[in-house]
Amino acid sequence: MDKFLVNKSMNLKGKVRVSGAKNAALPILAASILAGDEVILEDVPRLRDIEIMEDILTTLGADFEFIEENKLRIDTSRVENKDIGYELTSQMRASTLIMGPLLARFGNAKISLPGGCTIGTRPIDLHLKGFRALGVDCDVHNGYIEAHSEGLVGQKIYLDFPSVGATENIIMAATLAEGETILDNAAMEPEIVDLSNFLNKMGADVKGAGTPTIRIKGVEKLGKASHQIIPDRIEAGTFMVAAAMTDGDIELENIITSHIKPVIAKLKEMGATVEENGSHIRVKGTSEPKATDIKTMPHPGFPTDMQAQFMAFMNIIDGTSVVIETIFENRFRIVDEFKRMGADIKIDGRTAIVQGVEELTGSEVKATDLRAGAALILAGLVAEGETIVDDIYHIDRGYENIEEKFKALGANIKRVSV
Ligand code: UD1
């Protein structure tokens, strides 16, 4: 299994092009099932999670081909409705996202209950609630979800919580339903907007994405489309923290600054300089960063996927910082790893109190999930001595060429296979 060896690398400097967003690409790949035709996607990141979605789509009968490094052609004309078993779904929670498109196109779907990051219980009750409202019988037994319908019918649906995945699945299911679906308390993440833009390019009628109320008018048929995936706001945020934390100077290209407002605001509060310029952003650190507090919230609040990276930074800031995690209950598993590096963090339920320490020390640590893995690299960049990050398959699920990108900024990071 691969590991990263990270050595102290202050003052990271240079340019990074941000890759396409994994969390936008995954639902869009699933939505290609709805085209029943050829779809061309640009800026698709080359990641393990994308390969898992490729395996799922090819199992269903899709033709899947990268015609350039990040340009993908998918032909779903020969897709058939087949069961998707545990081997595929256990690897990634986002595998549930094929349910909406399969239900819309075929009226039925059978998939094994999903796996994914170990960051919480992550039920799919809200997805099923939405499907049931559209007239689908959903039965969960023997580790499978079996869903049947005689044709989906548009409905008013209220989500008890603005779940990203449930919003995406319900929008996709409703695209070919009879009549109009009105989804209230929908998630407002930029990835929902990107999915809706793609669906509309295929001929769907989705309005209101990015607001809490989304209206989907069912249409007869969807077809071919081309689309460019939005930049990955979490990858961007990770490099922005790297700039601030190492007292560096990093310019990011391919960024939509309105997607990362909470990250920009927090970094400024912490003393970094952030210059926005169209699709570019430049972050400069400071030798005297300030402690701060964060509370994760659904978009446009502070993203849970940036929480661990900020905690890595808080570890080396003089003073006390507080992190409240309201989205996933297991996102503090990384705290034990930070403690191995000399961090001083106390947890009380969903609150972590981080007391800044003089310095972190290089240690052997484990990536407990995808974002935690990125946070451990960040911690390794400022720690004295060598940090060995194990279980980096988590990081490979979601960051494209992460070590090359860090190396180009002057970081001392090496991948080793053991
Ligand atoms: C997506 C992102 C993930 C991000 C998360 C929150 C993808 C592929 N993944 O995950 O990176 O951390 O949004 O921004 O886009 N919940 C329920 N019932 C449900 C669905 C969700 O209780 O049916 C709960 C979950 O357990 C969790 C919370 O809602 O506590 C948020 O989950 P959700 O927004 O659905 O996240 P994902 O779509 O899984």
CSV table of N, CA and C in Angstrom, one decimal, residues 53-205:
chain,number,residue,atom,x,y,z
A,53,MET,N,-17.1,4.8,-10.4
A,53,MET,CA,-18.3,5.2,-11.1
A,53,MET,C,-18.2,4.6,-12.6
A,54,GLU,N,-17.0,4.6,-13.1
A,54,GLU,CA,-16.8,4.1,-14.5
A,54,GLU,C,-17.1,2.6,-14.4
A,55,ASP,N,-16.7,1.9,-13.4
A,55,ASP,CA,-17.0,0.4,-13.2
A,55,ASP,C,-18.5,0.2,-13.2
A,56,ILE,N,-19.2,1.1,-12.4
A,56,ILE,CA,-20.6,0.9,-12.3
A,56,ILE,C,-21.3,1.1,-13.7
A,57,LEU,N,-20.9,2.2,-14.3
A,57,LEU,CA,-21.5,2.5,-15.6
A,57,LEU,C,-21.2,1.4,-16.7
A,58,THR,N,-20.0,0.9,-16.7
A,58,THR,CA,-19.7,-0.1,-17.7
A,58,THR,C,-20.4,-1.4,-17.4
A,59,THR,N,-20.5,-1.7,-16.1
A,59,THR,CA,-21.3,-2.9,-15.7
A,59,THR,C,-22.7,-2.8,-16.2
A,60,LEU,N,-23.3,-1.6,-16.3
A,60,LEU,CA,-24.6,-1.4,-16.8
A,60,LEU,C,-24.7,-1.4,-18.3
A,61,GLY,N,-23.5,-1.3,-19.0
A,61,GLY,CA,-23.5,-1.4,-20.4
A,61,GLY,C,-23.0,-0.1,-21.1
A,62,ALA,N,-22.5,0.9,-20.4
A,62,ALA,CA,-22.1,2.1,-21.0
A,62,ALA,C,-20.7,2.0,-21.6
A,63,ASP,N,-20.5,2.7,-22.7
A,63,ASP,CA,-19.1,2.9,-23.3
A,63,ASP,C,-18.5,4.1,-22.6
A,64,PHE,N,-17.3,3.9,-22.1
A,64,PHE,CA,-16.7,4.9,-21.3
A,64,PHE,C,-15.3,5.1,-21.8
A,65,GLU,N,-14.9,6.3,-22.3
A,65,GLU,CA,-13.6,6.4,-22.8
A,65,GLU,C,-13.0,7.8,-22.6
A,66,PHE,N,-11.8,7.9,-22.0
A,66,PHE,CA,-11.2,9.2,-21.9
A,66,PHE,C,-10.5,9.5,-23.3
A,67,ILE,N,-11.0,10.6,-24.0
A,67,ILE,CA,-10.5,10.9,-25.3
A,67,ILE,C,-9.3,11.8,-25.2
A,68,GLU,N,-9.2,12.5,-24.1
A,68,GLU,CA,-8.0,13.3,-23.7
A,68,GLU,C,-7.9,13.1,-22.2
A,69,GLU,N,-6.8,13.7,-21.6
A,69,GLU,CA,-6.5,13.4,-20.2
A,69,GLU,C,-7.7,13.6,-19.3
A,70,ASN,N,-8.5,14.7,-19.5
A,70,ASN,CA,-9.6,15.0,-18.6
A,70,ASN,C,-10.9,15.1,-19.4
A,71,LYS,N,-10.9,14.7,-20.6
A,71,LYS,CA,-12.1,14.8,-21.5
A,71,LYS,C,-12.7,13.4,-21.7
A,72,LEU,N,-13.9,13.2,-21.3
A,72,LEU,CA,-14.5,11.9,-21.2
A,72,LEU,C,-15.7,11.8,-22.2
A,73,ARG,N,-15.7,10.7,-22.9
A,73,ARG,CA,-16.9,10.4,-23.7
A,73,ARG,C,-17.6,9.2,-23.1
A,74,ILE,N,-18.9,9.4,-22.9
A,74,ILE,CA,-19.7,8.2,-22.4
A,74,ILE,C,-20.9,8.0,-23.3
A,75,ASP,N,-21.1,6.8,-23.7
A,75,ASP,CA,-22.3,6.5,-24.5
A,75,ASP,C,-23.1,5.6,-23.7
A,76,THR,N,-24.3,6.0,-23.3
A,76,THR,CA,-25.2,5.2,-22.5
A,76,THR,C,-26.4,4.6,-23.3
A,77,SER,N,-26.2,4.6,-24.6
A,77,SER,CA,-27.4,4.1,-25.4
A,77,SER,C,-27.6,2.6,-25.2
A,78,ARG,N,-26.6,1.8,-24.8
A,78,ARG,CA,-26.8,0.4,-24.6
A,78,ARG,C,-26.9,0.0,-23.1
A,79,VAL,N,-27.1,1.0,-22.3
A,79,VAL,CA,-27.2,0.7,-20.8
A,79,VAL,C,-28.5,-0.1,-20.6
A,80,GLU,N,-28.3,-1.1,-19.7
A,80,GLU,CA,-29.5,-1.9,-19.3
A,80,GLU,C,-29.6,-1.8,-17.8
A,81,ASN,N,-30.8,-2.1,-17.3
A,81,ASN,CA,-31.0,-2.0,-15.9
A,81,ASN,C,-30.5,-3.3,-15.2
A,82,LYS,N,-29.3,-3.3,-14.6
A,82,LYS,CA,-28.8,-4.5,-14.0
A,82,LYS,C,-28.6,-4.2,-12.5
A,83,ASP,N,-28.6,-5.3,-11.7
A,83,ASP,CA,-28.3,-5.1,-10.3
A,83,ASP,C,-26.9,-4.7,-10.1
A,84,ILE,N,-26.7,-3.8,-9.1
A,84,ILE,CA,-25.3,-3.3,-8.8
A,84,ILE,C,-25.0,-3.9,-7.4
A,85,GLY,N,-24.0,-4.8,-7.4
A,85,GLY,CA,-23.8,-5.5,-6.1
A,85,GLY,C,-22.8,-4.8,-5.2
A,86,TYR,N,-22.6,-5.5,-4.1
A,86,TYR,CA,-21.8,-4.9,-2.9
A,86,TYR,C,-20.4,-4.6,-3.3
A,87,GLU,N,-19.8,-5.4,-4.2
A,87,GLU,CA,-18.4,-5.2,-4.6
A,87,GLU,C,-18.2,-3.7,-5.0
A,88,LEU,N,-19.2,-3.2,-5.8
A,88,LEU,CA,-19.0,-1.8,-6.3
A,88,LEU,C,-19.5,-0.8,-5.3
A,89,THR,N,-20.7,-1.0,-4.8
A,89,THR,CA,-21.3,0.0,-3.9
A,89,THR,C,-20.6,0.2,-2.6
A,90,SER,N,-20.0,-0.9,-2.1
A,90,SER,CA,-19.3,-0.9,-0.8
A,90,SER,C,-18.1,0.1,-0.9
A,91,GLN,N,-17.6,0.4,-2.1
A,91,GLN,CA,-16.4,1.2,-2.2
A,91,GLN,C,-16.7,2.7,-2.1
A,92,MET,N,-18.0,3.1,-2.4
A,92,MET,CA,-18.3,4.5,-2.5
A,92,MET,C,-19.7,4.8,-2.3
A,93,ARG,N,-20.0,5.7,-1.4
A,93,ARG,CA,-21.4,6.1,-1.0
A,93,ARG,C,-22.1,6.7,-2.3
A,94,ALA,N,-21.3,7.4,-3.0
A,94,ALA,CA,-21.9,8.1,-4.2
A,94,ALA,C,-22.5,7.1,-5.2
A,95,SER,N,-22.2,5.8,-5.0
A,95,SER,CA,-22.8,4.9,-6.0
A,95,SER,C,-24.3,4.9,-5.9
A,96,THR,N,-24.9,5.4,-4.8
A,96,THR,CA,-26.4,5.5,-4.7
A,96,THR,C,-26.9,6.4,-5.8
A,97,LEU,N,-26.0,7.3,-6.3
A,97,LEU,CA,-26.5,8.3,-7.2
A,97,LEU,C,-27.0,7.7,-8.6
A,98,ILE,N,-26.7,6.5,-8.8
A,98,ILE,CA,-27.3,5.9,-10.0
A,98,ILE,C,-28.7,5.5,-9.9
A,99,MET,N,-29.2,5.5,-8.6
A,99,MET,CA,-30.6,5.1,-8.4
A,99,MET,C,-31.6,6.1,-9.1
A,100,GLY,N,-31.4,7.4,-8.9
A,100,GLY,CA,-32.3,8.4,-9.5
A,100,GLY,C,-32.4,8.2,-11.0
A,101,PRO,N,-31.3,8.2,-11.7
A,101,PRO,CA,-31.3,8.0,-13.2
A,101,PRO,C,-31.9,6.7,-13.6
A,102,LEU,N,-31.6,5.6,-12.9
A,102,LEU,CA,-32.1,4.3,-13.3
A,102,LEU,C,-33.7,4.3,-13.1
A,103,LEU,N,-34.1,4.9,-12.0
A,103,LEU,CA,-35.6,4.9,-11.8
A,103,LEU,C,-36.3,5.8,-12.9
A,104,ALA,N,-35.6,6.9,-13.3
A,104,ALA,CA,-36.2,7.7,-14.3
A,104,ALA,C,-36.3,7.0,-15.6
A,105,ARG,N,-35.2,6.3,-16.0
A,105,ARG,CA,-35.1,5.7,-17.3
A,105,ARG,C,-35.9,4.4,-17.4
A,106,PHE,N,-35.8,3.6,-16.3
A,106,PHE,CA,-36.4,2.2,-16.4
A,106,PHE,C,-37.5,2.0,-15.4
A,107,GLY,N,-37.7,2.9,-14.4
A,107,GLY,CA,-38.8,2.7,-13.5
A,107,GLY,C,-38.4,1.8,-12.3
A,108,ASN,N,-37.2,1.1,-12.4
A,108,ASN,CA,-36.8,0.1,-11.4
A,108,ASN,C,-35.3,0.3,-11.2
A,109,ALA,N,-34.8,-0.1,-10.0
A,109,ALA,CA,-33.4,-0.1,-9.7
A,109,ALA,C,-33.2,-1.1,-8.5
A,110,LYS,N,-32.0,-1.8,-8.6
A,110,LYS,CA,-31.7,-2.6,-7.4
A,110,LYS,C,-30.2,-2.5,-7.2
A,111,ILE,N,-29.9,-1.9,-6.0
A,111,ILE,CA,-28.4,-1.7,-5.7
A,111,ILE,C,-28.2,-2.1,-4.3
A,112,SER,N,-27.0,-2.6,-4.0
A,112,SER,CA,-26.6,-3.0,-2.7
A,112,SER,C,-26.4,-1.7,-1.9
A,113,LEU,N,-26.7,-1.7,-0.6
A,113,LEU,CA,-26.5,-0.5,0.2
A,113,LEU,C,-25.0,0.0,0.2
A,114,PRO,N,-24.8,1.3,0.1
A,114,PRO,CA,-23.5,1.8,-0.2
A,114,PRO,C,-22.5,1.8,1.0
A,115,GLY,N,-21.2,2.0,0.6
A,115,GLY,CA,-20.2,2.2,1.6
A,115,GLY,C,-19.6,3.6,1.5
A,116,GLY,N,-18.3,3.8,1.6
A,116,GLY,CA,-17.7,5.1,1.4
A,116,GLY,C,-16.8,5.5,2.6
A,117,CYS,N,-16.6,6.8,2.8
A,117,CYS,CA,-15.8,7.3,3.9
A,117,CYS,C,-16.4,6.9,5.2
A,118,THR,N,-15.6,6.7,6.2
A,118,THR,CA,-16.0,6.3,7.5
A,118,THR,C,-16.3,7.5,8.4
A,119,ILE,N,-17.0,8.5,7.9
A,119,ILE,CA,-17.2,9.7,8.6
A,119,ILE,C,-18.5,9.8,9.4
A,120,GLY,N,-19.3,8.8,9.4
A,120,GLY,CA,-20.6,8.8,10.1
A,120,GLY,C,-21.5,7.8,9.6
A,121,THR,N,-22.7,7.7,10.1
A,121,THR,CA,-23.6,6.7,9.7
A,121,THR,C,-24.2,6.8,8.3
A,122,ARG,N,-24.3,8.0,7.9
A,122,ARG,CA,-24.7,8.3,6.5
A,122,ARG,C,-25.9,7.5,6.0
A,123,PRO,N,-27.1,7.6,6.6
A,123,PRO,CA,-28.2,6.8,6.0
A,123,PRO,C,-28.7,7.4,4.7
A,124,ILE,N,-29.6,6.6,4.0
A,124,ILE,CA,-30.1,7.2,2.7
A,124,ILE,C,-31.6,7.3,2.8
A,125,ASP,N,-32.1,7.5,4.1
A,125,ASP,CA,-33.6,7.6,4.2
A,125,ASP,C,-34.2,8.7,3.4
A,126,LEU,N,-33.5,9.9,3.3
A,126,LEU,CA,-34.0,11.0,2.6
A,126,LEU,C,-34.1,10.8,1.1
A,127,HIS,N,-33.2,10.0,0.6
A,127,HIS,CA,-33.2,9.6,-0.9
A,127,HIS,C,-34.5,8.8,-1.1
A,128,LEU,N,-34.7,7.8,-0.2
A,128,LEU,CA,-35.8,6.9,-0.3
A,128,LEU,C,-37.2,7.6,-0.1
A,129,LYS,N,-37.2,8.6,0.8
A,129,LYS,CA,-38.4,9.4,1.1
A,129,LYS,C,-38.8,10.1,-0.2
A,130,GLY,N,-37.8,10.6,-0.9
A,130,GLY,CA,-38.1,11.4,-2.1
A,130,GLY,C,-38.6,10.4,-3.2
A,131,PHE,N,-37.9,9.3,-3.4
A,131,PHE,CA,-38.4,8.3,-4.4
A,131,PHE,C,-39.8,7.9,-4.1
A,132,ARG,N,-40.1,7.6,-2.8
A,132,ARG,CA,-41.4,7.1,-2.5
A,132,ARG,C,-42.4,8.1,-2.8
A,133,ALA,N,-42.1,9.4,-2.6
A,133,ALA,CA,-43.1,10.5,-2.9
A,133,ALA,C,-43.4,10.5,-4.4
A,134,LEU,N,-42.4,10.1,-5.2
A,134,LEU,CA,-42.6,10.1,-6.6
A,134,LEU,C,-43.3,8.9,-7.1
A,135,GLY,N,-43.7,8.0,-6.2
A,135,GLY,CA,-44.5,6.8,-6.5
A,135,GLY,C,-43.7,5.6,-6.7
A,136,VAL,N,-42.5,5.5,-6.1
A,136,VAL,CA,-41.7,4.3,-6.2
A,136,VAL,C,-41.8,3.5,-4.9
A,137,ASP,N,-42.0,2.2,-5.0
A,137,ASP,CA,-41.9,1.3,-3.9
A,137,ASP,C,-40.5,1.0,-3.6
A,138,CYS,N,-40.0,1.3,-2.4
A,138,CYS,CA,-38.6,1.0,-2.0
A,138,CYS,C,-38.6,0.0,-0.9
A,139,ASP,N,-37.9,-1.1,-1.1
A,139,ASP,CA,-37.8,-2.1,-0.2
A,139,ASP,C,-36.3,-2.4,0.2
A,140,VAL,N,-36.0,-2.3,1.4
A,140,VAL,CA,-34.6,-2.6,1.8
A,140,VAL,C,-34.5,-3.9,2.5
A,141,HIS,N,-33.8,-4.9,1.9
A,141,HIS,CA,-33.7,-6.2,2.6
A,141,HIS,C,-32.4,-6.9,2.1
A,142,ASN,N,-31.8,-7.7,2.9
A,142,ASN,CA,-30.6,-8.5,2.6
A,142,ASN,C,-29.5,-7.6,2.1
A,143,GLY,N,-29.4,-6.4,2.6
A,143,GLY,CA,-28.3,-5.5,2.2
A,143,GLY,C,-28.6,-4.8,0.8
A,144,TYR,N,-29.8,-5.0,0.3
A,144,TYR,CA,-30.1,-4.4,-1.0
A,144,TYR,C,-31.2,-3.4,-0.9
A,145,ILE,N,-31.2,-2.4,-1.8
A,145,ILE,CA,-32.4,-1.5,-1.9
A,145,ILE,C,-33.0,-1.9,-3.3
A,146,GLU,N,-34.3,-2.3,-3.2
A,146,GLU,CA,-35.0,-2.7,-4.5
A,146,GLU,C,-36.1,-1.6,-4.6
A,147,ALA,N,-36.1,-1.0,-5.8
A,147,ALA,CA,-37.1,0.1,-6.0
A,147,ALA,C,-37.8,-0.2,-7.3
A,148,HIS,N,-39.2,-0.2,-7.2
A,148,HIS,CA,-40.0,-0.4,-8.4
A,148,HIS,C,-41.1,0.6,-8.5
A,149,SER,N,-41.4,0.9,-9.8
A,149,SER,CA,-42.5,1.9,-10.0
A,149,SER,C,-43.3,1.5,-11.3
A,150,GLU,N,-44.5,2.0,-11.4
A,150,GLU,CA,-45.2,1.9,-12.6
A,150,GLU,C,-45.1,3.2,-13.4
A,151,GLY,N,-44.1,4.0,-13.1
A,151,GLY,CA,-44.0,5.3,-13.8
A,151,GLY,C,-43.9,6.4,-12.7
A,152,LEU,N,-43.0,7.2,-12.7
A,152,LEU,CA,-42.8,8.2,-11.7
A,152,LEU,C,-43.8,9.4,-11.9
A,153,VAL,N,-44.3,10.0,-10.8
A,153,VAL,CA,-45.2,11.1,-11.0
A,153,VAL,C,-44.7,12.3,-10.1
A,154,GLY,N,-44.6,13.5,-10.6
A,154,GLY,CA,-44.1,14.6,-9.9
A,154,GLY,C,-44.9,14.9,-8.7
A,155,GLN,N,-44.2,15.5,-7.6
A,155,GLN,CA,-44.8,15.7,-6.3
A,155,GLN,C,-44.2,16.9,-5.6
A,156,LYS,N,-44.8,17.3,-4.6
A,156,LYS,CA,-44.1,18.3,-3.7
A,156,LYS,C,-43.4,17.5,-2.6
A,157,ILE,N,-42.1,17.7,-2.5
A,157,ILE,CA,-41.3,17.0,-1.5
A,157,ILE,C,-40.6,18.0,-0.6
A,158,TYR,N,-40.6,17.7,0.7
A,158,TYR,CA,-39.9,18.5,1.6
A,158,TYR,C,-38.8,17.7,2.2
A,159,LEU,N,-37.5,18.1,2.1
A,159,LEU,CA,-36.4,17.4,2.7
A,159,LEU,C,-36.2,17.8,4.2
A,160,ASP,N,-36.2,16.9,5.1
A,160,ASP,CA,-36.0,17.2,6.5
A,160,ASP,C,-34.7,17.9,6.8
A,161,PHE,N,-33.7,17.5,5.9
A,161,PHE,CA,-32.3,18.1,6.0
A,161,PHE,C,-31.9,18.3,4.6
A,162,PRO,N,-31.2,19.4,4.3
A,162,PRO,CA,-30.8,19.6,2.9
A,162,PRO,C,-29.6,18.7,2.4
A,163,SER,N,-29.9,17.4,2.3
A,163,SER,CA,-28.8,16.4,1.9
A,163,SER,C,-28.4,16.7,0.5
A,164,VAL,N,-27.1,16.7,0.2
A,164,VAL,CA,-26.6,16.9,-1.1
A,164,VAL,C,-27.0,15.7,-2.0
A,165,GLY,N,-26.7,14.5,-1.6
A,165,GLY,CA,-27.0,13.3,-2.4
A,165,GLY,C,-28.5,13.1,-2.6
A,166,ALA,N,-29.3,13.3,-1.6
A,166,ALA,CA,-30.8,13.1,-1.8
A,166,ALA,C,-31.3,14.2,-2.8
A,167,THR,N,-30.8,15.4,-2.7
A,167,THR,CA,-31.3,16.5,-3.6
A,167,THR,C,-30.9,16.0,-5.0
A,168,GLU,N,-29.7,15.6,-5.2
A,168,GLU,CA,-29.3,15.2,-6.6
A,168,GLU,C,-30.1,14.0,-7.1
A,169,ASN,N,-30.3,13.0,-6.2
A,169,ASN,CA,-31.0,11.8,-6.7
A,169,ASN,C,-32.4,12.1,-7.0
A,170,ILE,N,-33.1,13.0,-6.2
A,170,ILE,CA,-34.5,13.3,-6.5
A,170,ILE,C,-34.6,14.1,-7.7
A,171,ILE,N,-33.7,15.1,-7.9
A,171,ILE,CA,-33.8,15.9,-9.2
A,171,ILE,C,-33.7,15.0,-10.4
A,172,MET,N,-32.7,14.0,-10.3
A,172,MET,CA,-32.5,13.2,-11.5
A,172,MET,C,-33.7,12.3,-11.7
A,173,ALA,N,-34.2,11.7,-10.6
A,173,ALA,CA,-35.4,10.8,-10.8
A,173,ALA,C,-36.6,11.6,-11.4
A,174,ALA,N,-36.7,12.9,-11.0
A,174,ALA,CA,-37.9,13.7,-11.4
A,174,ALA,C,-37.8,14.2,-12.9
A,175,THR,N,-36.6,14.1,-13.5
A,175,THR,CA,-36.5,14.7,-14.8
A,175,THR,C,-37.4,14.2,-15.9
A,176,LEU,N,-37.7,12.8,-15.7
A,176,LEU,CA,-38.6,12.2,-16.8
A,176,LEU,C,-39.9,11.8,-16.2
A,177,ALA,N,-40.2,12.3,-14.9
A,177,ALA,CA,-41.5,12.0,-14.3
A,177,ALA,C,-42.6,12.7,-15.0
A,178,GLU,N,-43.9,12.2,-14.7
A,178,GLU,CA,-45.0,12.9,-15.3
A,178,GLU,C,-45.3,14.1,-14.4
A,179,GLY,N,-45.4,15.3,-15.0
A,179,GLY,CA,-45.8,16.5,-14.2
A,179,GLY,C,-44.6,17.1,-13.5
A,180,GLU,N,-44.9,18.0,-12.5
A,180,GLU,CA,-43.9,18.8,-11.9
A,180,GLU,C,-43.6,18.4,-10.5
A,181,THR,N,-42.3,18.4,-10.2
A,181,THR,CA,-41.8,18.1,-8.8
A,181,THR,C,-41.3,19.4,-8.2
A,182,ILE,N,-41.7,19.7,-7.0
A,182,ILE,CA,-41.2,20.8,-6.3
A,182,ILE,C,-40.5,20.3,-5.0
A,183,LEU,N,-39.2,20.5,-5.0
A,183,LEU,CA,-38.3,20.0,-3.9
A,183,LEU,C,-38.0,21.2,-3.0
A,184,ASP,N,-38.5,21.1,-1.8
A,184,ASP,CA,-38.2,22.2,-0.8
A,184,ASP,C,-37.2,21.8,0.2
A,185,ASN,N,-36.5,22.8,0.8
A,185,ASN,CA,-35.3,22.6,1.7
A,185,ASN,C,-34.3,21.7,1.0
A,186,ALA,N,-34.1,22.0,-0.3
A,186,ALA,CA,-33.1,21.3,-1.1
A,186,ALA,C,-31.7,21.8,-0.7
A,187,ALA,N,-30.7,21.0,-1.0
A,187,ALA,CA,-29.3,21.4,-0.8
A,187,ALA,C,-29.0,22.5,-1.8
A,188,MET,N,-28.1,23.4,-1.5
A,188,MET,CA,-27.8,24.6,-2.4
A,188,MET,C,-26.3,24.6,-2.9
A,189,GLU,N,-25.7,23.4,-2.7
A,189,GLU,CA,-24.2,23.4,-3.0
A,189,GLU,C,-24.0,23.7,-4.5
A,190,PRO,N,-22.9,24.2,-4.9
A,190,PRO,CA,-22.6,24.5,-6.3
A,190,PRO,C,-22.6,23.3,-7.2
A,191,GLU,N,-22.4,22.1,-6.6
A,191,GLU,CA,-22.4,20.9,-7.3
A,191,GLU,C,-23.9,20.5,-7.8
A,192,ILE,N,-24.9,21.0,-7.0
A,192,ILE,CA,-26.3,20.8,-7.4
A,192,ILE,C,-26.6,21.7,-8.6
A,193,VAL,N,-26.0,22.9,-8.6
A,193,VAL,CA,-26.2,23.8,-9.7
A,193,VAL,C,-25.6,23.2,-11.0
A,194,ASP,N,-24.4,22.7,-10.8
A,194,ASP,CA,-23.7,22.1,-12.0
A,194,ASP,C,-24.4,20.9,-12.6
A,195,LEU,N,-24.9,20.1,-11.7
A,195,LEU,CA,-25.7,18.9,-12.2
A,195,LEU,C,-27.0,19.4,-12.9
A,196,SER,N,-27.6,20.4,-12.3
A,196,SER,CA,-28.9,20.9,-13.0
A,196,SER,C,-28.6,21.5,-14.3
A,197,ASN,N,-27.4,22.3,-14.4
A,197,ASN,CA,-27.0,22.8,-15.7
A,197,ASN,C,-26.8,21.7,-16.7
A,198,PHE,N,-26.2,20.7,-16.3
A,198,PHE,CA,-25.9,19.6,-17.2
A,198,PHE,C,-27.2,18.9,-17.7
A,199,LEU,N,-28.1,18.7,-16.7
A,199,LEU,CA,-29.4,18.0,-17.0
A,199,LEU,C,-30.2,18.9,-18.0
A,200,ASN,N,-30.1,20.2,-17.8
A,200,ASN,CA,-30.9,21.1,-18.7
A,200,ASN,C,-30.2,21.1,-20.1
A,201,LYS,N,-28.9,20.9,-20.2
A,201,LYS,CA,-28.3,20.8,-21.5
A,201,LYS,C,-28.8,19.5,-22.2
A,202,MET,N,-29.1,18.5,-21.4
A,202,MET,CA,-29.6,17.3,-22.0
A,202,MET,C,-31.1,17.4,-22.4
A,203,GLY,N,-31.7,18.5,-22.0
A,203,GLY,CA,-33.1,18.7,-22.4
A,203,GLY,C,-34.1,18.7,-21.2
A,204,ALA,N,-33.5,18.6,-20.0
A,204,ALA,CA,-34.4,18.6,-18.8
A,204,ALA,C,-34.9,20.0,-18.5
A,205,ASP,N,-35.9,20.1,-17.6
A,205,ASP,CA,-36.4,21.4,-17.2
A,205,ASP,C,-36.3,21.6,-15.7
